[in-house]
XYZ file of C-alpha atoms in Angstrom:
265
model
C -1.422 -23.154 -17.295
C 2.349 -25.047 -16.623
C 5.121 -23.647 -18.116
C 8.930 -25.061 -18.052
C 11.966 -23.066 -17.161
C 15.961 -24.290 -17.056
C 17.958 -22.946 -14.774
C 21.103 -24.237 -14.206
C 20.579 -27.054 -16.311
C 17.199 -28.085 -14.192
C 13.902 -28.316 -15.899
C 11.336 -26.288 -13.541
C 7.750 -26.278 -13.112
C 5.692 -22.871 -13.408
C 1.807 -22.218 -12.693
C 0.763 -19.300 -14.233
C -0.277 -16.794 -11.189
C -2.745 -14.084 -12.129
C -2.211 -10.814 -10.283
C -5.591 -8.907 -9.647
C -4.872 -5.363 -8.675
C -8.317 -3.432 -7.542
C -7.993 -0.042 -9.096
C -11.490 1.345 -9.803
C -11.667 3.391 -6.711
C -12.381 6.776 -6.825
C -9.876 8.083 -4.897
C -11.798 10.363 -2.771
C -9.683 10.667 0.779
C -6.248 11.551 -1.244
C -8.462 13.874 -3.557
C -5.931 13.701 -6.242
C -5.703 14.993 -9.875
C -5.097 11.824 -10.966
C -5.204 7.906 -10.193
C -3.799 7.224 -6.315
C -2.377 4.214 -8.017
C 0.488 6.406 -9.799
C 1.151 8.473 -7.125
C 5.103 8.523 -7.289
C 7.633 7.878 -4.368
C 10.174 8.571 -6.419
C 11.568 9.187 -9.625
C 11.134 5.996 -11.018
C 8.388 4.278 -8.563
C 4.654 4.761 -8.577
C 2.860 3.316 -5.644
C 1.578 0.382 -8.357
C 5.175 -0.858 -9.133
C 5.284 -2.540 -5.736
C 2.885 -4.781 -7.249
C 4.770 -5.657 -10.081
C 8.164 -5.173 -8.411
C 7.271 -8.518 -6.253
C 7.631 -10.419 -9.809
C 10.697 -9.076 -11.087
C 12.008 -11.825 -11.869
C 9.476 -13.634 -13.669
C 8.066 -13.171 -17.041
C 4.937 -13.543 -18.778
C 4.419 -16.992 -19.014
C 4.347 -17.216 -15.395
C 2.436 -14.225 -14.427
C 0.211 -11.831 -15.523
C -1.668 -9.064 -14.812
C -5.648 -7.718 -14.288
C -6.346 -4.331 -13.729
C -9.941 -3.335 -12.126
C -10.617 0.287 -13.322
C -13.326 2.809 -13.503
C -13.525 4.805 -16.540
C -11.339 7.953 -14.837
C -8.419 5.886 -14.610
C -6.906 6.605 -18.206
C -3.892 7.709 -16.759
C -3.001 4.800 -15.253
C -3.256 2.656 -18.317
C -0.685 4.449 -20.219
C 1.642 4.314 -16.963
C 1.472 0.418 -17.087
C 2.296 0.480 -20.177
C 5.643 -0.025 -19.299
C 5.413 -3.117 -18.393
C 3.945 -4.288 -22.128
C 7.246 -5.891 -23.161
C 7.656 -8.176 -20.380
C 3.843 -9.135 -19.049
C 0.314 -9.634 -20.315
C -2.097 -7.012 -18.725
C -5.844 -6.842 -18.866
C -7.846 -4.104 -18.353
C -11.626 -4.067 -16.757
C -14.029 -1.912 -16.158
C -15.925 -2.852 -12.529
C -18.945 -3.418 -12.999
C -21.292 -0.333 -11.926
C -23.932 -3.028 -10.033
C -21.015 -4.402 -8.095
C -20.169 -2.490 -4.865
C -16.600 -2.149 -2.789
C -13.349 -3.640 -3.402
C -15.096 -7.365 -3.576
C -17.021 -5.826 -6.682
C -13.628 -5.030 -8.479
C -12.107 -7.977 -8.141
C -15.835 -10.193 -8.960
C -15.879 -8.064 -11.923
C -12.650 -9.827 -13.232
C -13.657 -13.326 -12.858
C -14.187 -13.918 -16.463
C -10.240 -13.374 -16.660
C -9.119 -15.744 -13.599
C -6.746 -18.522 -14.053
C -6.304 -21.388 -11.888
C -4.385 -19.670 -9.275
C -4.928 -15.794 -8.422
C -3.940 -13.474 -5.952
C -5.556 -10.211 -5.192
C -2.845 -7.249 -4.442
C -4.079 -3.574 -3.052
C -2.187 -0.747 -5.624
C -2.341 1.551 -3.145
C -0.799 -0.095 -0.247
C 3.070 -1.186 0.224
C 3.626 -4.960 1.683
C 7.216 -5.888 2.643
C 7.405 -10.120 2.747
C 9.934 -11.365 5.268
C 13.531 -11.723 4.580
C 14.301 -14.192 1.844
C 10.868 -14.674 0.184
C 9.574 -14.492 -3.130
C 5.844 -13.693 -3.773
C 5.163 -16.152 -6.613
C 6.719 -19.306 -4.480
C 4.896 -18.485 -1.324
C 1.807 -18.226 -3.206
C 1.435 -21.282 -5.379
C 2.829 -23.046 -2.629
C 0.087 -22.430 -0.613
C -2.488 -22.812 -3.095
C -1.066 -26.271 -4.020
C -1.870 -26.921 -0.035
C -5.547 -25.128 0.983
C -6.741 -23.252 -2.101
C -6.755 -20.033 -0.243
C -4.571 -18.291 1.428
C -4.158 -14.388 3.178
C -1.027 -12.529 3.538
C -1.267 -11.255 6.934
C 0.127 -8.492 9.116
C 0.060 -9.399 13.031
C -1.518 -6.551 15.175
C -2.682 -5.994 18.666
C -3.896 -2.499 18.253
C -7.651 -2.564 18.524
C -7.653 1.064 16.854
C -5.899 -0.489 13.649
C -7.872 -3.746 13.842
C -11.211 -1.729 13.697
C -10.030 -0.184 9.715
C -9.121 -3.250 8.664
C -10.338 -6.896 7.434
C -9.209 -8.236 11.392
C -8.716 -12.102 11.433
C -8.131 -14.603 14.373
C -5.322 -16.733 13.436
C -4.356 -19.753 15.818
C -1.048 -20.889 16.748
C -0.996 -23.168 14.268
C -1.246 -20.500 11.495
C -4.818 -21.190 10.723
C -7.747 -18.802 9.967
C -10.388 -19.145 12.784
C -12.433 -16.174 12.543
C -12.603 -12.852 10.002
C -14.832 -9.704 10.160
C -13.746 -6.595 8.452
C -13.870 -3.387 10.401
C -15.237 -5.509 13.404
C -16.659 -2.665 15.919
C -17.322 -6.342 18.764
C -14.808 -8.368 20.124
C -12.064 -6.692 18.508
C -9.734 -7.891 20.973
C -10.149 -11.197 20.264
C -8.317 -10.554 16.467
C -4.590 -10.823 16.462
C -4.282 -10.181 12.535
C -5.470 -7.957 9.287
C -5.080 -8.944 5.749
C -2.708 -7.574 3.319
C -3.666 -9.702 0.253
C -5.112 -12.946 -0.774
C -4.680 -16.070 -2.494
C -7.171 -18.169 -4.023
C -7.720 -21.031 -6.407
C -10.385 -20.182 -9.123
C -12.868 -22.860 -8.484
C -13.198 -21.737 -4.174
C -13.213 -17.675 -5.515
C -17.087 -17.190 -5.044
C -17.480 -19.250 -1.659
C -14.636 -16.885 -0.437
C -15.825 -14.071 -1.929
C -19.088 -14.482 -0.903
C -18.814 -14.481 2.600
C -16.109 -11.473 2.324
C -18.322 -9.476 0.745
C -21.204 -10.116 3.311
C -19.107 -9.044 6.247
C -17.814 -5.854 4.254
C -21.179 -4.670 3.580
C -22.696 -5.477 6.657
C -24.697 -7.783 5.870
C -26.146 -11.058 8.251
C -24.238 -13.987 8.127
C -24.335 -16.567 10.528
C -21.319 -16.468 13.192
C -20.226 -20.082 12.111
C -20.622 -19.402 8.155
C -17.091 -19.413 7.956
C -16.388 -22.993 8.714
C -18.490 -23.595 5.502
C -16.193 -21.840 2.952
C -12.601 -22.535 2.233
C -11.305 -19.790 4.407
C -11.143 -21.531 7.235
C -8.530 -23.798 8.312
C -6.423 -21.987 5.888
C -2.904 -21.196 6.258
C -1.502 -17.920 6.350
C 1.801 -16.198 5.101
C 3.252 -13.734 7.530
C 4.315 -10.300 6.128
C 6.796 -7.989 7.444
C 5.442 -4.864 7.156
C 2.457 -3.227 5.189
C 1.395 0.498 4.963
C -1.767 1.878 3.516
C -1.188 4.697 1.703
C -4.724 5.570 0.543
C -5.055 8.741 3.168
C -2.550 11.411 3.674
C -1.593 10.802 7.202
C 0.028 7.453 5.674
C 1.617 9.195 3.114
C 3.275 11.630 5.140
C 4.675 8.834 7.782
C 6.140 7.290 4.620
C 7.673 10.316 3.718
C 9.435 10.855 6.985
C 10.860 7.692 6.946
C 11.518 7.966 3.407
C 13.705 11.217 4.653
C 15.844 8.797 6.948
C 16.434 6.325 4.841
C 16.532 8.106 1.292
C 14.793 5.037 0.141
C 11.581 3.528 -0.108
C 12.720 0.166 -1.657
C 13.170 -0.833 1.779
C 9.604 -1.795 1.920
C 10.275 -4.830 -0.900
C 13.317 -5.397 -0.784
């Protein structure tokens, strides 16, 4: 869907970006009375308003919102329910016969538009300095159809929890294997979040999905989807705040600093 927006007296173009935000998890490593997803920072910040704090200054008719959940997450409805006067949200139940995080989001396709991107509610991304989310997005989709948001890392340890990617130095995706236990040297990346046009989402997803559950794929398989070749956007930072060793780091630092907007700003 295009929509039109003046600003300034200019007549600009808007495709409608879909936000998928993977919330069906049971939340077992925080062990939590109640969704990780709201767990607050602050007074006025859950760890899911990153999310929507990327697209403050957009409306719905050029983005909107689906929401993966399980049939615990109650809670976490009536938070977002906050947002009703300025986006569209959808809620979904994952489907039980669909497994891991690629399950959530496959369990959503039915409510895809033509460009999508997949955000983690229980993580905090930073972009770099001067970048908005929604540009750098359907920018890139406009160009490959798929795109990750990537964090650069050389620490094996980290690369071995994480969906580790080989990017060249052209900015292209060679090679991915989440939580690769061989080679792990040879990654120079993890993924944050990812961008996808509707009609490559099951090729992608597909071959995701195999490496996350361990399944045999063939080492050149990914030449054959549109992951590779693809060009990523470079984060800043990104913390995963879905144990309690992250949390407390982000405490600390939220001591020093007195505030965790830092991380979107």
């Amino acid at each position: 869907m295009v929509t039109w927006k003046k600003t300034r007296g200019i007549k600009k173009v808007y495709m409608k970006l879909t936000v998928i935000l993977p919330s069906a998890g049971k939340g077992t490593r925080l062990n939590l009375p109640y969704p990780k997803e709201i767990l607050r920072l602050d007074n006025d910040n859950a760890l899911i308003d990153n999310c929507f704090n990327f697209f403050k200054d957009y409306g719905r008719n050029q983005v909107e919102f689906i929401v993966v959940i399980n049939e615990d997450k109650t809670d976490l409805i009536k938070y977002l329910a906050k947002y009703k006067d300025r986006y569209n949200i959808s809620f979904v139940f994952q489907n039980p016969s669909e497994k891991e995080y690629t399950g959530a989001i496959k369990s959503a396709y039915h409510l895809f538009g033509e460009h999508n991107i997949v955000l983690l509610p229980d993580t905090l991304m930073k972009l770099q300095p001067g970048k908005d989310l929604y540009t750098l997005t359907t920018e890139a989709l406009e160009e490959t159809g798929f795109s990750f948001l990537i964090k650069r890392e050389e620490n094996r340890e980290v690369l071995k929890t994480k969906g580790a990617i080989y990017v060249n130095t052209e900015g292209n995706v060679v090679e991915y294997e989440d939580k690769p236990t061989d080679r792990v040297e040879y990654y120079n990346s993890f993924w944050c979040a990812f961008a996808f046009r509707r009609r490559n989402f099951y090729e992608c997803i597909n071959f995701m999905e195999k490496s996350t559950l361990k399944q045999k794929h063939s080492q050149n398989e990914i030449t054959q989807t549109p992951i590779f070749g693809s060009k990523v956007i470079e984060v800043e930072n990104y913390i995963d705040l879905g144990t309690w060793p992250e949390i407390r780091r982000l405490l600390i630092d939220y001591e020093k600093d007195n505030n965790w907007l830092w991380w979107c700003s």
